[in-house]
Structures are given as structure tokens and as C-alpha cells.
DNA sequence: TGTACATCAGTGAACGCGCGTTCACTGATGTAC
DNA sequence: TGTACATCAGTGAACGCGCGTTCACTGATGTAC
């Protein structure tokens, strides 16, 4: 299992946290193990059959458990889906953050690129988890926003901090390159700046729009590769590097300017 | 039904084409009507329950037909899915082309924008059809490429022609703006240029990469709006206009340059 | 024009399948005294 | 430390559901002579 992923390794938020497994009773230890097993097996099913076909019975069967037994651990099918989604968000965020944190903070381009490459690598390794969080919505299922909001924005929080560092360094790309009209950016996303996410920054609507353009291009590049939207591409990685560079230029001006 | 859509209006490719309905016998007329009904009802189900939940029994039921009766018109569930996909591609291509063709050919920016806006409008009107062709793949279903390839590339064909017109007018944006490295573009997409799609053009790998960057940004913008990937956006249309402008700038240089 | 035959549309029953969820139950683990 | 009780994990049967697909069939429409 992915060592960068804080939740895949066990303890969900409502379990006795910070307690070494050794000093738990048999029951508690077993529960943690089974809970982890359920998520693991469910993710395997996700990878082979997709989210719509995820079945509690099948997961129970794979664990050698009778189908009703799984209800000791999971409220319902939808609740399991929610856990998978939350788990995937955290896994992606951890992968991205860990890649980002290996880069010197003042190398802005390298920080952007590391985020982009980590996103792509994660998506290629776990295409169905990627589809779960960035693909078509699962029919007849609505994620409870109180559980998905925080993990779902974790990557964006990191990018906003990076964007603000770019601004502070005076390295923001000229928005006229992108043909941005400030008034339109203001009506488009101005109100988002009041979110607490931006409290510690000095970003304005145009900056944010540039960031969203870069992020949209980046996410679009990964999406089109994972979902094969462009048909067969001779060298996906090389194309991605080109698109990654393009997305970087939406935000960060080259040094010589 | 969408009047711009050549296939939604009836006659699939293997039906007696170009024959006025009036001079067909009762049987043939009825068959055309039922075939159209099936596609219509199937699309309704798609819109409410998603592709994974599409069920032949449910479609038959809605048509007042016994469940086995539908096999007179449809080979299998997968084959119906294929028809829906092909139909959606054609519908999108027709909408985009018709919007594009109302713009004067020498107004390159307006041509790009019309394509982008038509794509977005189509996706907003038919989000599940959009998800079907640009969202997560349907589990346990693989589209037969011999049926989807032509409709699936129809929009790209149009964009390639536009891109070549931009090149011919000497209006291609400077690829250095996007940080493109020619050698990397060549390995990434060079081999694609041998496809017949590019036979009538003089595009090189860098040009194509610019076009793909623009298309990726555009499609990403629509995808993120339809799938609500950015959370709540104050004014989706205004943001889209900003991203549309940005995508346009990836390809077309502003006049004053 | 009428008749005999071939084609087709739609029926109804059936097969075998998997699903989510509930419920009363047994036996093991934990806890309070 | 041992005992009585409470909690919990997992069982097995059942409910009611919808699905894709096949098959032999009836009756209507079309066609060749």
C-alpha cells in the first residue's frame, strides 16, 4: 500500500487515534485490520469494475465473510463509496505534497512541475481512483460535502500557496498573454477570494483566474491521457511535458522577463 | 429533438437511406419510428441514471414493449451503448460545426470562440451525453473503434482545419510563450502528423502541440464545469469566457503582434 | 387481382444471476464488581 | 482473582428486486406468382 497515504494505512478519523496497535485489545486490533482490508479490497474492485459496479456482497465475499457481516463495518454501499472518495483525495494530496516538499521553495517552476508530475503519476498508477474523484459523477450517489470538502480541496490549497509565492516573488505571468479581461475575471471568480482558503494570500481575481487556467490545463492533460480522449498519442509522457510547460507559463513568467 | 443532429432524427447508416418515409411500407416506417424511439428513451435514461445503469428492460418497458421485444431492434446492451455514443459524437460535431459555419472564415478568433462556446452549450444541455464521450469509461464496455473513430474525431478535424488556417494566415501564436521545446513536441506528437487527418495541412509538431494545449484547456474547462471539479464557482460562464480566451491565445496571436 | 408463402414484430414464460439490506442467532471478547 | 453480565463479530436464511438473454409462439405485413 502507498506509504504516502495517511488513511490507507489504517485508522480512520473516528477510531482511537494515536494509540499504538500493540496496546489495544484483540477486538480493537482486529477491527482496524478488517477496516483496512475492506478499503483495500474495495479499491481492488474499483480498479477492475469501476465505481458503479462496486458491491458490498463482492467485497465481503473476497474477505471470506458472509455478505451481511460487512454491515458491522460499513453503514451502506454509499458510505463505503464516500470512504473510498475521501481516501483517494487524501492519497492524491499526500502524493502531491510529498513530491512538492522535496523541491527547494524558491524554485517556483520546479515546484509547479513537481505537482504536475506527481498528479500524473498518481493518476496513471490508480486510474480508477482518479476517475472516482475527477471523472463522471457516480449515478445515484451524491458525496456528502462535509466529508469530501476538506480532502477535495487539499491539492488546491497547496496550489494557492504556490500561486501566492509566485506573486510575492514578482514572477506572475503577464495576464495579457492569456487575453484576460480583469472585469470578467472579477465577476467570474472574485467572490471565491472571500473563502478562508485565500485569507493568508494577497491574490486578486486575475491572479486566481490565471491559476485556474493553469490548473484546468494540467488536470485536462491528465484527464485526456487517462481517459484516452485524444485517441492514440505516440508519446504520452512527452506530450504531457509540453502541456505541463504550457500550464506553468500560464502562471509563472520566464526568468528573462 | 436537436435538428442539427443527423442521426437523432432517424435513419441510421444501415437503413434505407434517402428514401422519403411516405413511400416506405408500414413495416419500414414503423421500424424507423421505433428505432428513433429507442434511442430517445435510452438517452432519457442516460440523463437520469447514467450509462452504467442503462438497461434494455427499462427502455423496453418505457416503450410499452415486452422486454424481449427490444431484441428485434438492438443486438445487445453494449450495442445500444455504442449507438448512443456514436449518436452523441455526431450531435456534438453537428452543433459545433453549425456554430462555426455562421462565422466569417477570416475571423479566426471568432471561429475558435464559436467552437468553444458551442462545445460548452452542448455539454450543459446534455451533461450525460458529454460524460458518455468525455467522462470516465463505462465499466466492462469497450467502444468498437471502427464505429466510433470517425464520429469521435469529427470535432478534431474541424479544429485541425482551423489551426491550419491560422498557420496560413501567419497568425500562429509564438510557441515560446508556452515554453514549448520543439524536440519534445516532435517525440510527443510528431508521428500523429502522418494520419490522413493532417494530409491537407502543413502543420508541424509544434503547431499541433499548441493546438492540443488549446483543446486540452478548452475541454478541461468544460469538464471541470460539468463535473463541478472546482467546487462552487460564482459565475461559471464568466470563468469559461476567461479560459476560452486563454485557450485561444495558445493558438492565435493577437493582431498587434 | 387474388392466393400461397415468407418474413417480420411483438408476446410471455423461463433461466440463472447478483444485488442491498434486515433479522434473529451463536459464540467469542471485554468489563465491572 | 474469579465470576456475571454486556458488548461485539460473524452466521445463515430470507425478502424483494432488477438484470440480460433465449426460445417457441402467434398474428400481422409484405412479396412472388
Coordinates of C-alpha atoms (C1' of nucleotides) in Angstrom, one line a residue:
Chain A
X1 CA 0.0 0.0 0.0
X2 CA 1.1 3.6 -0.7
X3 CA 3.2 4.7 2.3
X4 CA 2.4 8.3 1.5
X5 CA -1.2 7.8 2.1
X6 CA -2.2 8.6 5.7
X7 CA -5.6 6.9 5.6
X8 CA -4.8 3.8 3.6
X9 CA -2.6 2.6 6.3
X10 CA -5.4 2.2 8.8
X11 CA -7.0 4.4 11.4
X12 CA -9.9 6.4 10.1
X13 CA -10.7 9.6 11.8
X14 CA -13.2 8.2 14.2
X15 CA -11.0 5.4 15.5
X16 CA -8.9 5.5 18.7
X17 CA -6.2 7.7 17.2
X18 CA -2.6 7.9 18.2
X19 CA -2.8 4.6 20.1
X20 CA -0.1 2.1 19.3
X21 CA -1.7 -1.0 17.9
X22 CA 0.1 -3.2 20.5
X23 CA -1.7 -1.8 23.5
X24 CA -5.2 -2.3 22.0
X25 CA -7.2 -5.3 22.8
X26 CA -7.7 -8.1 20.4
X27 CA -11.1 -6.7 19.3
X28 CA -9.8 -3.2 18.5
X29 CA -6.8 -4.6 16.7
X30 CA -8.9 -6.9 14.6
X31 CA -11.3 -4.1 13.8
X32 CA -8.6 -1.9 12.5
X33 CA -7.3 -4.7 10.4
X34 CA -10.6 -5.6 8.9
X35 CA -11.5 -2.0 8.2
X36 CA -8.2 -1.6 6.3
X37 CA -8.9 -4.9 4.4
X38 CA -12.3 -3.7 3.4
X39 CA -10.9 -0.5 1.9
X40 CA -8.2 -2.4 0.2
X41 CA -10.5 -4.9 -1.4
X42 CA -13.0 -2.3 -2.3
X43 CA -10.3 -0.4 -4.1
X44 CA -9.3 -3.5 -6.0
X45 CA -12.9 -3.9 -7.1
X46 CA -12.9 -0.3 -8.1
X47 CA -9.9 -0.9 -10.2
X48 CA -11.4 -3.8 -12.1
X49 CA -15.0 -3.0 -12.4
X50 CA -15.5 0.7 -11.7
X51 CA -17.4 2.6 -9.1
X52 CA -20.8 1.9 -10.4
X53 CA -20.3 -1.8 -10.1
X54 CA -18.9 -1.7 -6.5
X55 CA -20.8 -4.2 -4.5
X56 CA -20.8 -4.9 -0.8
X57 CA -21.5 -8.5 -1.3
X58 CA -18.5 -8.9 -3.5
X59 CA -16.2 -7.2 -1.1
X60 CA -17.5 -9.4 1.8
X61 CA -17.1 -12.5 -0.4
X62 CA -13.4 -11.6 -1.1
X63 CA -12.8 -11.2 2.6
X64 CA -14.3 -14.7 3.3
X65 CA -17.1 -13.1 5.2
X66 CA -20.8 -13.7 4.8
X67 CA -22.5 -10.8 3.0
X68 CA -24.3 -9.4 6.0
X69 CA -21.2 -9.4 8.1
X70 CA -19.8 -6.3 6.3
X71 CA -22.5 -4.2 7.9
X72 CA -20.6 -4.4 11.2
X73 CA -18.0 -2.1 9.5
X74 CA -19.9 -0.2 6.8
X75 CA -23.2 1.6 7.1
X76 CA -24.2 1.1 3.4
X77 CA -22.8 0.9 0.0
X78 CA -22.9 4.7 -0.4
X79 CA -21.0 5.2 2.8
X80 CA -18.2 2.8 1.5
X81 CA -18.1 4.9 -1.7
X82 CA -17.7 8.0 0.4
X83 CA -14.8 6.4 2.3
X84 CA -13.1 5.5 -1.0
X85 CA -13.5 9.0 -2.3
X86 CA -12.1 10.6 0.9
X87 CA -9.3 8.1 0.9
X88 CA -8.4 8.8 -2.7
X89 CA -8.4 12.6 -2.1
X90 CA -6.1 12.2 0.8
X91 CA -3.9 9.8 -1.1
X92 CA -3.5 12.2 -4.0
X93 CA -2.9 15.1 -1.7
X94 CA -0.2 13.3 0.2
X95 CA 1.5 12.2 -3.0
X96 CA 1.4 15.7 -4.4
X97 CA 2.5 17.3 -1.2
X98 CA 5.3 14.9 -0.7
X99 CA 6.7 15.5 -4.2
X100 CA 6.3 19.2 -3.8
X101 CA 8.2 19.3 -0.5
X102 CA 11.3 17.7 -1.9
X103 CA 11.8 20.8 -4.1
X104 CA 13.6 24.0 -2.8
X105 CA 10.9 26.6 -2.1
X106 CA 12.4 29.3 -4.1
X107 CA 12.5 27.2 -7.3
X108 CA 9.0 28.1 -8.4
X109 CA 9.0 26.4 -11.7
X110 CA 10.2 23.2 -10.2
X111 CA 7.5 23.3 -7.6
X112 CA 4.8 23.6 -10.2
X113 CA 6.3 20.9 -12.3
X114 CA 6.7 18.5 -9.4
X115 CA 3.0 19.0 -8.6
X116 CA 2.0 18.3 -12.1
X117 CA 4.2 15.2 -12.5
X118 CA 3.0 13.8 -9.1
X119 CA -0.6 14.3 -10.2
X120 CA 0.0 12.5 -13.5
X121 CA 2.0 9.7 -11.8
X122 CA -0.7 9.1 -9.2
X123 CA -3.4 9.1 -11.9
X124 CA -1.6 6.6 -14.0
X125 CA -1.0 4.3 -11.0
X126 CA -4.6 4.5 -9.9
X127 CA -6.7 5.3 -12.9
X128 CA -10.0 4.3 -11.3
X129 CA -9.3 6.3 -8.2
X130 CA -8.6 9.2 -10.4
X131 CA -11.9 8.6 -12.3
X132 CA -13.7 8.4 -9.0
X133 CA -12.7 11.9 -7.9
X134 CA -12.2 13.7 -11.3
X135 CA -14.4 11.7 -13.7
X136 CA -18.1 11.4 -14.3
X137 CA -20.2 11.6 -11.1
X138 CA -21.3 8.2 -9.9
X139 CA -25.0 7.8 -10.7
X140 CA -27.5 7.9 -7.8
X141 CA -24.8 8.9 -5.5
X142 CA -24.0 12.3 -4.0
X143 CA -20.9 12.8 -2.0
X144 CA -21.7 14.4 1.4
X145 CA -19.8 17.7 1.2
X146 CA -19.0 17.8 4.9
X147 CA -16.8 14.7 4.4
X148 CA -15.3 15.4 1.0
X149 CA -14.8 19.2 1.1
X150 CA -11.6 19.3 3.1
X151 CA -9.8 16.4 1.3
X152 CA -11.1 17.6 -2.0
X153 CA -9.5 20.9 -1.7
X154 CA -6.2 19.8 -0.3
X155 CA -4.4 20.0 -3.6
X156 CA -5.9 23.3 -4.4
X157 CA -4.8 24.7 -1.1
X158 CA -1.2 23.8 -2.0
X159 CA -1.5 25.4 -5.4
X160 CA -2.9 28.6 -3.9
X161 CA 0.1 28.8 -1.6
X162 CA 2.4 28.3 -4.6
X163 CA 0.5 30.9 -6.6
X164 CA 0.8 33.4 -3.8
X165 CA 4.6 32.7 -3.6
X166 CA 4.8 33.4 -7.3
X167 CA 3.0 36.7 -6.8
X168 CA 5.2 37.6 -3.8
X169 CA 8.3 36.9 -5.9
X170 CA 7.0 39.2 -8.6
X171 CA 7.1 36.3 -11.0
X172 CA 3.4 36.2 -12.1
X173 CA 3.0 35.8 -15.8
X174 CA 1.5 38.8 -17.6
X175 CA -2.2 38.1 -17.7
X176 CA -2.5 39.9 -21.1
X177 CA -0.7 36.9 -22.6
X178 CA -3.8 34.9 -21.7
X179 CA -6.1 37.6 -23.0
X180 CA -7.7 38.0 -19.6
X181 CA -10.1 40.9 -19.1
X182 CA -9.9 41.9 -15.4
X183 CA -13.6 42.8 -15.1
X184 CA -14.6 39.4 -16.4
X185 CA -12.2 37.6 -14.0
X186 CA -13.7 39.6 -11.2
X187 CA -17.3 38.5 -11.9
X188 CA -16.1 35.0 -12.7
X189 CA -14.2 34.2 -9.6
X190 CA -14.0 37.3 -7.4
X191 CA -16.3 36.1 -4.8
X192 CA -14.2 32.9 -4.3
X193 CA -11.5 35.1 -2.8
X194 CA -13.5 35.5 0.4
X195 CA -13.1 31.8 1.1
X196 CA -10.8 31.2 4.1
X197 CA -8.5 29.4 1.7
X198 CA -7.3 32.8 0.4
X199 CA -7.2 34.5 3.8
X200 CA -3.4 34.3 4.1
X201 CA -2.8 35.4 0.5
X202 CA -2.9 38.7 -1.4
X203 CA -4.2 37.2 -4.6
X204 CA -6.7 39.1 -6.8
X205 CA -9.3 37.8 -9.2
X206 CA -6.9 37.9 -12.2
X207 CA -4.2 36.0 -10.4
X208 CA -6.7 33.4 -9.4
X209 CA -8.0 33.1 -12.9
X210 CA -4.5 32.5 -14.2
X211 CA -4.1 29.8 -11.6
X212 CA -7.3 28.2 -12.6
X213 CA -6.3 28.3 -16.2
X214 CA -3.1 26.6 -15.4
X215 CA -4.8 24.0 -13.2
X216 CA -7.5 23.4 -15.8
X217 CA -4.9 22.8 -18.4
X218 CA -2.9 20.5 -16.1
X219 CA -6.0 18.5 -15.0
X220 CA -7.2 18.4 -18.6
X221 CA -3.9 17.0 -19.7
X222 CA -4.1 14.2 -17.2
X223 CA -7.7 13.5 -17.8
X224 CA -7.3 13.3 -21.6
X225 CA -4.5 10.9 -21.1
X226 CA -6.2 8.7 -18.6
X227 CA -9.5 8.6 -20.5
X228 CA -7.7 8.5 -23.9
X229 CA -9.7 11.4 -25.2
X230 CA -7.2 12.2 -27.9
X231 CA -7.0 8.8 -29.3
X232 CA -3.6 7.1 -29.6
X233 CA -0.8 9.5 -28.7
X234 CA 2.7 8.5 -29.8
X235 CA 4.4 9.5 -26.6
X236 CA 2.1 10.4 -23.8
X237 CA 4.8 11.5 -21.4
X238 CA 6.5 13.8 -23.9
X239 CA 3.1 15.4 -24.7
X240 CA 2.4 15.8 -21.0
X241 CA 5.7 17.6 -20.5
X242 CA 4.8 20.0 -23.3
X243 CA 1.4 20.7 -21.7
X244 CA 2.9 20.9 -18.3
X245 CA 5.3 23.6 -19.6
X246 CA 2.3 25.4 -21.1
X247 CA 0.4 25.3 -17.9
X248 CA 3.4 26.6 -15.9
X249 CA 3.6 29.5 -18.3
X250 CA 0.0 30.5 -17.5
X251 CA 1.2 31.4 -14.0
X252 CA 5.0 31.8 -13.9
X253 CA 6.8 34.3 -16.1
X254 CA 10.1 33.1 -17.5
X255 CA 13.2 34.5 -15.7
X256 CA 14.3 36.7 -18.5
X257 CA 11.3 39.0 -18.4
Chain B
X1 CA -35.0 16.7 -30.8
X2 CA -31.9 18.5 -31.9
X3 CA -32.5 19.5 -35.5
X4 CA -28.7 19.8 -36.1
X5 CA -28.2 16.2 -35.2
X6 CA -28.1 14.0 -38.3
X7 CA -28.6 10.7 -36.5
X8 CA -31.1 11.7 -33.8
X9 CA -33.7 12.4 -36.5
X10 CA -34.0 8.9 -37.7
X11 CA -32.3 6.8 -40.3
X12 CA -29.2 5.1 -39.0
X13 CA -26.5 4.3 -41.6
X14 CA -27.7 0.8 -42.4
X15 CA -31.4 1.7 -43.0
X16 CA -32.8 2.5 -46.4
X17 CA -31.3 6.0 -46.7
X18 CA -32.5 8.9 -48.7
X19 CA -35.9 7.3 -49.1
X20 CA -38.9 9.6 -48.2
X21 CA -40.8 8.0 -45.4
X22 CA -44.0 8.3 -47.3
X23 CA -43.1 5.7 -49.9
X24 CA -42.0 3.1 -47.4
X25 CA -44.3 0.3 -46.4
X26 CA -45.9 0.2 -43.0
X27 CA -43.2 -2.1 -41.6
X28 CA -40.3 0.1 -42.7
X29 CA -42.0 3.2 -41.4
X30 CA -42.7 1.6 -38.1
X31 CA -39.2 0.3 -37.8
X32 CA -37.7 3.7 -38.3
X33 CA -40.1 5.2 -35.7
X34 CA -39.4 2.5 -33.1
X35 CA -35.6 2.8 -33.7
X36 CA -35.8 6.5 -33.1
X37 CA -38.0 5.9 -30.0
X38 CA -35.5 3.5 -28.6
X39 CA -32.6 6.0 -28.9
X40 CA -34.8 8.8 -27.5
X41 CA -35.8 6.8 -24.4
X42 CA -32.3 5.4 -23.9
X43 CA -31.0 8.9 -23.9
X44 CA -33.6 9.9 -21.3
X45 CA -32.4 7.0 -19.1
X46 CA -28.8 8.1 -19.6
X47 CA -29.7 11.5 -18.4
X48 CA -31.3 10.3 -15.2
X49 CA -29.4 7.3 -14.3
X50 CA -26.1 7.4 -16.1
X51 CA -24.6 5.0 -18.6
X52 CA -23.7 2.2 -16.2
X53 CA -27.4 1.9 -15.2
X54 CA -28.7 1.8 -18.8
X55 CA -31.0 -1.2 -19.0
X56 CA -32.6 -2.7 -22.0
X57 CA -35.5 -3.9 -19.9
X58 CA -36.2 -0.4 -18.7
X59 CA -36.1 1.0 -22.2
X60 CA -38.5 -1.7 -23.5
X61 CA -40.8 -1.0 -20.5
X62 CA -40.9 2.7 -21.3
X63 CA -41.9 1.9 -24.8
X64 CA -44.7 -0.4 -23.7
X65 CA -42.9 -3.3 -25.1
X66 CA -42.2 -6.6 -23.5
X67 CA -38.5 -6.9 -22.5
X68 CA -37.6 -9.4 -25.1
X69 CA -39.2 -7.4 -27.9
X70 CA -36.4 -4.9 -28.0
X71 CA -34.0 -7.5 -29.3
X72 CA -35.7 -7.1 -32.7
X73 CA -34.0 -3.7 -32.8
X74 CA -30.9 -3.9 -30.7
X75 CA -28.3 -6.7 -30.7
X76 CA -27.4 -6.3 -27.1
X77 CA -27.0 -3.7 -24.3
X78 CA -23.5 -2.9 -25.5
X79 CA -24.6 -2.3 -29.0
X80 CA -27.2 0.2 -27.7
X81 CA -24.4 1.9 -25.8
X82 CA -22.4 2.1 -28.9
X83 CA -25.3 3.7 -30.8
X84 CA -25.7 6.3 -28.1
X85 CA -22.0 7.1 -28.2
X86 CA -21.9 7.4 -31.9
X87 CA -25.1 9.5 -31.8
X88 CA -23.6 11.8 -29.2
X89 CA -20.5 12.3 -31.2
X90 CA -22.4 13.2 -34.3
X91 CA -24.7 15.5 -32.3
X92 CA -21.8 17.4 -30.8
X93 CA -20.0 17.6 -34.1
X94 CA -23.1 18.9 -35.8
X95 CA -23.6 21.5 -33.1
X96 CA -20.0 22.7 -33.2
X97 CA -19.8 22.8 -37.0
X98 CA -23.1 24.6 -37.4
X99 CA -21.9 27.3 -34.9
X100 CA -18.6 27.5 -36.6
X101 CA -20.1 27.9 -40.0
X102 CA -22.0 31.0 -39.1
X103 CA -18.8 32.9 -38.6
X104 CA -16.8 34.6 -41.4
X105 CA -13.9 32.4 -42.2
X106 CA -11.3 35.1 -41.9
X107 CA -12.2 36.0 -38.4
X108 CA -10.0 33.4 -36.8
X109 CA -10.6 34.4 -33.2
X110 CA -14.4 34.3 -33.6
X111 CA -14.1 30.8 -35.2
X112 CA -12.2 29.5 -32.2
X113 CA -14.6 31.1 -29.7
X114 CA -17.7 29.8 -31.6
X115 CA -16.3 26.3 -31.3
X116 CA -15.6 26.7 -27.6
X117 CA -19.0 28.2 -26.8
X118 CA -20.8 25.6 -28.9
X119 CA -19.0 22.8 -27.1
X120 CA -19.9 24.3 -23.7
X121 CA -23.5 24.9 -24.6
X122 CA -23.9 21.3 -25.9
X123 CA -22.3 19.9 -22.8
X124 CA -24.5 21.9 -20.5
X125 CA -27.6 20.9 -22.4
X126 CA -26.7 17.2 -22.4
X127 CA -24.4 16.6 -19.5
X128 CA -24.8 12.8 -19.5
X129 CA -24.1 12.6 -23.2
X130 CA -21.0 14.7 -22.5
X131 CA -20.0 12.3 -19.7
X132 CA -20.5 9.4 -22.1
X133 CA -18.0 10.6 -24.6
X134 CA -15.6 12.6 -22.5
X135 CA -16.0 11.2 -19.0
X136 CA -14.9 8.0 -17.3
X137 CA -15.0 5.0 -19.5
X138 CA -18.1 2.8 -19.0
X139 CA -17.0 -0.3 -17.0
X140 CA -16.9 -3.6 -18.8
X141 CA -17.6 -1.9 -22.1
X142 CA -15.2 -1.1 -24.9
X143 CA -16.4 1.0 -27.8
X144 CA -15.7 -0.7 -31.1
X145 CA -13.2 1.8 -32.7
X146 CA -14.5 1.1 -36.2
X147 CA -17.8 2.6 -35.3
X148 CA -16.6 5.5 -33.0
X149 CA -13.5 6.6 -34.7
X150 CA -15.0 8.7 -37.4
X151 CA -17.6 10.5 -35.3
X152 CA -15.2 10.8 -32.4
X153 CA -12.7 12.8 -34.4
X154 CA -15.1 15.0 -36.3
X155 CA -14.6 17.9 -33.9
X156 CA -10.9 17.5 -34.0
X157 CA -11.0 17.5 -37.8
X158 CA -12.6 20.9 -37.7
X159 CA -10.1 22.2 -35.3
X160 CA -7.2 21.0 -37.3
X161 CA -8.6 22.8 -40.4
X162 CA -8.9 26.0 -38.2
X163 CA -5.4 25.6 -36.9
X164 CA -4.1 25.3 -40.5
X165 CA -5.9 28.4 -41.5
X166 CA -4.3 30.2 -38.5
X167 CA -0.9 29.0 -39.7
X168 CA -1.6 30.0 -43.3
X169 CA -2.6 33.5 -42.1
X170 CA 0.7 33.8 -40.3
X171 CA -1.2 34.3 -37.1
X172 CA 0.1 31.3 -35.0
X173 CA 1.0 32.3 -31.5
X174 CA 4.7 32.2 -30.6
X175 CA 5.3 28.8 -29.2
X176 CA 7.9 30.2 -26.9
X177 CA 5.1 31.7 -24.9
X178 CA 4.0 28.3 -24.0
X179 CA 7.6 27.2 -23.2
X180 CA 7.4 24.5 -25.9
X181 CA 10.6 22.6 -26.7
X182 CA 10.4 21.6 -30.4
X183 CA 12.2 18.3 -29.9
X184 CA 9.9 17.3 -27.2
X185 CA 6.9 18.2 -29.3
X186 CA 8.3 16.1 -32.1
X187 CA 8.6 13.0 -30.0
X188 CA 5.3 13.6 -28.3
X189 CA 3.1 14.0 -31.3
X190 CA 5.2 14.0 -34.4
X191 CA 4.0 10.6 -35.6
X192 CA 0.4 11.8 -35.4
X193 CA 1.0 14.1 -38.4
X194 CA 1.1 11.1 -40.7
X195 CA -2.5 10.5 -40.1
X196 CA -4.7 11.3 -43.1
X197 CA -6.3 13.9 -40.9
X198 CA -3.3 16.1 -41.5
X199 CA -2.7 15.3 -45.1
X200 CA -4.2 18.6 -46.4
X201 CA -2.3 20.7 -43.9
X202 CA 1.2 22.0 -43.4
X203 CA 1.2 21.7 -39.7
X204 CA 4.3 20.6 -37.8
X205 CA 4.7 19.0 -34.4
X206 CA 4.9 22.3 -32.5
X207 CA 1.8 23.7 -34.2
X208 CA 0.0 20.6 -33.3
X209 CA 1.1 20.7 -29.7
X210 CA -0.1 24.2 -29.5
X211 CA -3.4 23.1 -30.8
X212 CA -3.6 20.3 -28.4
X213 CA -2.8 22.6 -25.5
X214 CA -5.6 24.9 -26.5
X215 CA -8.0 22.0 -27.0
X216 CA -7.0 20.4 -23.6
X217 CA -7.6 23.7 -21.9
X218 CA -10.9 24.1 -23.6
X219 CA -12.1 20.6 -22.9
X220 CA -10.8 20.8 -19.4
X221 CA -12.7 24.0 -18.8
X222 CA -16.0 22.3 -19.9
X223 CA -15.2 19.1 -18.0
X224 CA -14.4 21.0 -14.8
X225 CA -17.7 22.9 -15.1
X226 CA -19.9 19.9 -15.9
X227 CA -18.3 17.7 -13.3
X228 CA -18.0 20.5 -10.7
X229 CA -14.4 19.8 -10.2
X230 CA -13.6 23.3 -8.8
X231 CA -16.4 23.3 -6.3
X232 CA -18.9 26.2 -6.5
X233 CA -17.8 28.9 -8.9
X234 CA -19.5 32.3 -8.6
X235 CA -20.1 32.7 -12.3
X236 CA -19.3 29.7 -14.5
X237 CA -19.9 31.5 -17.7
X238 CA -17.6 34.4 -16.9
X239 CA -14.9 32.0 -15.9
X240 CA -15.4 30.0 -19.0
X241 CA -15.0 33.1 -21.1
X242 CA -11.7 33.7 -19.4
X243 CA -10.5 30.2 -20.0
X244 CA -11.8 30.4 -23.6
X245 CA -9.7 33.5 -24.2
X246 CA -6.7 31.7 -22.6
X247 CA -7.1 28.7 -24.8
X248 CA -7.5 30.9 -27.9
X249 CA -4.2 32.6 -27.0
X250 CA -2.4 29.3 -27.1
X251 CA -3.0 29.2 -30.8
X252 CA -3.8 32.6 -32.2
X253 CA -1.5 35.6 -31.8
X254 CA -3.2 38.9 -31.0
X255 CA -3.4 41.2 -34.0
X256 CA -0.9 43.8 -32.7
X257 CA 2.0 41.3 -32.9
Chain C
dT1 C1' -56.4 -9.3 -58.9
dG2 C1' -56.1 -12.9 -55.7
dT3 C1' -53.8 -16.5 -53.4
dA4 C1' -49.7 -19.0 -51.0
dC5 C1' -45.8 -18.5 -48.8
dA6 C1' -42.1 -16.0 -46.4
dT7 C1' -40.8 -12.5 -43.4
dC8 C1' -41.1 -9.9 -39.5
dA9 C1' -42.9 -7.6 -34.8
dG10 C1' -44.1 -8.5 -30.6
dT11 C1' -45.6 -11.9 -26.7
dG12 C1' -45.0 -14.5 -22.5
dA13 C1' -42.6 -17.6 -19.9
dA14 C1' -38.4 -19.0 -18.3
dC15 C1' -33.2 -19.4 -16.9
dG16 C1' -29.7 -18.0 -13.9
dC17 C1' -27.7 -14.4 -12.0
dG18 C1' -26.3 -10.7 -8.5
dC19 C1' -27.6 -7.1 -5.7
dG20 C1' -28.7 -4.2 -0.8
dT21 C1' -30.4 -4.9 3.4
dT22 C1' -32.8 -6.9 7.6
dC23 C1' -33.1 -10.1 11.3
dA24 C1' -32.7 -13.5 14.9
dC25 C1' -29.0 -16.3 16.3
dT26 C1' -24.4 -18.1 18.4
dG27 C1' -20.1 -17.7 20.3
dA28 C1' -16.1 -15.0 21.5
dT29 C1' -14.1 -10.9 23.8
dG30 C1' -14.2 -7.3 27.1
dT31 C1' -15.5 -5.1 31.7
dA32 C1' -17.3 -4.2 36.4
dC33 C1' -17.6 -5.9 40.7
Chain D
dT1 C1' -8.7 -13.4 41.1
dG2 C1' -12.8 -15.1 39.5
dT3 C1' -17.4 -14.6 38.1
dA4 C1' -21.7 -12.4 35.9
dC5 C1' -23.1 -9.6 32.6
dA6 C1' -22.7 -6.6 28.5
dT7 C1' -20.8 -5.8 24.1
dC8 C1' -19.5 -7.1 19.7
dA9 C1' -18.2 -10.1 15.3
dG10 C1' -19.8 -13.0 12.3
dT11 C1' -23.5 -16.5 10.6
dG12 C1' -27.2 -18.2 7.7
dA13 C1' -31.6 -17.6 6.0
dA14 C1' -34.7 -14.7 3.9
dC15 C1' -37.1 -10.7 1.3
dG16 C1' -37.8 -8.4 -2.9
dC17 C1' -35.7 -6.6 -6.6
dG18 C1' -33.9 -5.9 -11.5
dC19 C1' -31.0 -7.5 -14.9
dG20 C1' -29.5 -9.7 -20.0
dT21 C1' -30.7 -13.1 -22.9
dT22 C1' -33.0 -17.2 -25.1
dC23 C1' -36.9 -19.6 -27.0
dA24 C1' -41.1 -21.2 -29.1
dC25 C1' -45.2 -19.0 -30.2
dT26 C1' -49.0 -16.0 -32.7
dG27 C1' -50.6 -12.8 -35.8
dA28 C1' -49.8 -9.1 -38.9
dT29 C1' -47.4 -7.3 -43.1
dG30 C1' -45.1 -8.0 -47.4
dT31 C1' -44.0 -10.5 -51.9
dA32 C1' -43.9 -13.7 -55.9
dC33 C1' -46.6 -15.8 -58.9

